[in-house]
Amino acid sequence: MLRAQLDHIISQVLDIAPETSDILFVPGKTLQAEVYGLLTDVKLNPDLGPLLPFQTEAVALCLMGQNMRVYR
């Protein structure tokens, strides 16, 4: 996953729910946002549906970038 793709997903979530405190990428579930302490399913365009394990791995790798210290 490219950083621009992840930025686009995060932007969509914040456009839908600006009060979001956390974004959860959980395999087997749709993308979720925590808003005022409650988890809310987020429908993106295009809809990702339930996330597959490789999709959540791609997000994690994108967030870690090339910082080798976090790969331990």
PDB file of C-alpha atoms in Angstrom:
ATOM      1  CA  MET A   1       0.000   0.000   0.000  1.00  0.00           C
ATOM      2  CA  LEU A   2       1.252   3.437  -0.880  1.00  0.00           C
ATOM      3  CA  ARG A   3       1.264   6.161   1.753  1.00  0.00           C
ATOM      4  CA  ALA A   4      -1.014   8.254  -0.506  1.00  0.00           C
ATOM      5  CA  GLN A   5      -3.598   5.445  -0.475  1.00  0.00           C
ATOM      6  CA  LEU A   6      -3.560   5.255   3.321  1.00  0.00           C
ATOM      7  CA  ASP A   7      -3.801   9.049   3.553  1.00  0.00           C
ATOM      8  CA  HIS A   8      -6.855   8.920   1.265  1.00  0.00           C
ATOM      9  CA  ILE A   9      -8.548   6.287   3.461  1.00  0.00           C
ATOM     10  CA  ILE A  10      -7.856   8.304   6.613  1.00  0.00           C
ATOM     11  CA  SER A  11      -9.139  11.487   4.935  1.00  0.00           C
ATOM     12  CA  GLN A  12     -12.371   9.740   3.954  1.00  0.00           C
ATOM     13  CA  VAL A  13     -12.900   8.499   7.516  1.00  0.00           C
ATOM     14  CA  LEU A  14     -12.330  11.987   8.933  1.00  0.00           C
ATOM     15  CA  ASP A  15     -14.648  13.535   6.320  1.00  0.00           C
ATOM     16  CA  ILE A  16     -17.404  11.096   7.336  1.00  0.00           C
ATOM     17  CA  ALA A  17     -16.791  11.377  11.086  1.00  0.00           C
ATOM     18  CA  PRO A  18     -14.653  14.415  11.992  1.00  0.00           C
ATOM     19  CA  GLU A  19     -14.888  13.604  15.723  1.00  0.00           C
ATOM     20  CA  THR A  20     -12.997  10.315  15.229  1.00  0.00           C
ATOM     21  CA  SER A  21     -10.417   9.545  17.903  1.00  0.00           C
ATOM     22  CA  ASP A  22      -9.278   6.123  16.614  1.00  0.00           C
ATOM     23  CA  ILE A  23      -9.448   4.201  13.340  1.00  0.00           C
ATOM     24  CA  LEU A  24      -9.476   0.416  13.629  1.00  0.00           C
ATOM     25  CA  PHE A  25      -8.260  -1.900  10.874  1.00  0.00           C
ATOM     26  CA  VAL A  26      -9.408  -5.358  12.054  1.00  0.00           C
ATOM     27  CA  PRO A  27      -9.314  -8.472   9.836  1.00  0.00           C
ATOM     28  CA  GLY A  28     -12.809  -9.829   9.190  1.00  0.00           C
ATOM     29  CA  LYS A  29     -14.536  -6.534  10.040  1.00  0.00           C
ATOM     30  CA  THR A  30     -15.326  -3.413   8.097  1.00  0.00           C
ATOM     31  CA  LEU A  31     -13.235  -0.342   8.819  1.00  0.00           C
ATOM     32  CA  GLN A  32     -14.300   1.157  12.142  1.00  0.00           C
ATOM     33  CA  ALA A  33     -13.951   4.574  13.717  1.00  0.00           C
ATOM     34  CA  GLU A  34     -14.225   5.334  17.403  1.00  0.00           C
ATOM     35  CA  VAL A  35     -16.381   8.410  17.839  1.00  0.00           C
ATOM     36  CA  TYR A  36     -17.091   9.624  21.379  1.00  0.00           C
ATOM     37  CA  GLY A  37     -16.193   6.176  22.734  1.00  0.00           C
ATOM     38  CA  LEU A  38     -18.462   4.224  20.372  1.00  0.00           C
ATOM     39  CA  LEU A  39     -17.295   2.097  17.451  1.00  0.00           C
ATOM     40  CA  THR A  40     -18.936   2.974  14.156  1.00  0.00           C
ATOM     41  CA  ASP A  41     -18.612   1.083  10.875  1.00  0.00           C
ATOM     42  CA  VAL A  42     -17.321   3.356   8.123  1.00  0.00           C
ATOM     43  CA  LYS A  43     -18.405   2.924   4.498  1.00  0.00           C
ATOM     44  CA  LEU A  44     -15.683   4.137   2.176  1.00  0.00           C
ATOM     45  CA  ASN A  45     -15.879   4.861  -1.528  1.00  0.00           C
ATOM     46  CA  PRO A  46     -15.125   2.330  -2.926  1.00  0.00           C
ATOM     47  CA  ASP A  47     -16.368   0.095  -0.122  1.00  0.00           C
ATOM     48  CA  LEU A  48     -13.624  -2.214   1.164  1.00  0.00           C
ATOM     49  CA  GLY A  49     -16.053  -4.624   2.838  1.00  0.00           C
ATOM     50  CA  PRO A  50     -14.668  -6.821   5.612  1.00  0.00           C
ATOM     51  CA  LEU A  51     -10.906  -6.401   5.700  1.00  0.00           C
ATOM     52  CA  LEU A  52      -8.721  -9.330   4.748  1.00  0.00           C
ATOM     53  CA  PRO A  53      -5.585 -10.145   6.757  1.00  0.00           C
ATOM     54  CA  PHE A  54      -3.295  -9.033   3.926  1.00  0.00           C
ATOM     55  CA  GLN A  55      -5.056  -5.640   3.827  1.00  0.00           C
ATOM     56  CA  THR A  56      -4.445  -5.004   7.518  1.00  0.00           C
ATOM     57  CA  GLU A  57      -0.845  -6.160   7.089  1.00  0.00           C
ATOM     58  CA  ALA A  58      -0.423  -3.699   4.217  1.00  0.00           C
ATOM     59  CA  VAL A  59      -1.705  -0.875   6.442  1.00  0.00           C
ATOM     60  CA  ALA A  60       0.690  -1.868   9.247  1.00  0.00           C
ATOM     61  CA  LEU A  61       3.667  -2.030   6.891  1.00  0.00           C
ATOM     62  CA  CYS A  62       2.736   1.339   5.414  1.00  0.00           C
ATOM     63  CA  LEU A  63       2.554   2.905   8.879  1.00  0.00           C
ATOM     64  CA  MET A  64       5.918   1.431   9.897  1.00  0.00           C
ATOM     65  CA  GLY A  65       7.563   2.629   6.698  1.00  0.00           C
ATOM     66  CA  GLN A  66      11.273   1.975   6.449  1.00  0.00           C
ATOM     67  CA  ASN A  67      11.964   2.390  10.155  1.00  0.00           C
ATOM     68  CA  MET A  68      13.779  -0.905  10.785  1.00  0.00           C
ATOM     69  CA  ARG A  69      13.588  -0.411  14.566  1.00  0.00           C
ATOM     70  CA  VAL A  70       9.823  -1.154  14.571  1.00  0.00           C
ATOM     71  CA  TYR A  71      10.231  -4.467  12.720  1.00  0.00           C
ATOM     72  CA  ARG A  72      11.734  -6.249  15.753  1.00  0.00           C
TER      73      ARG A  72
END
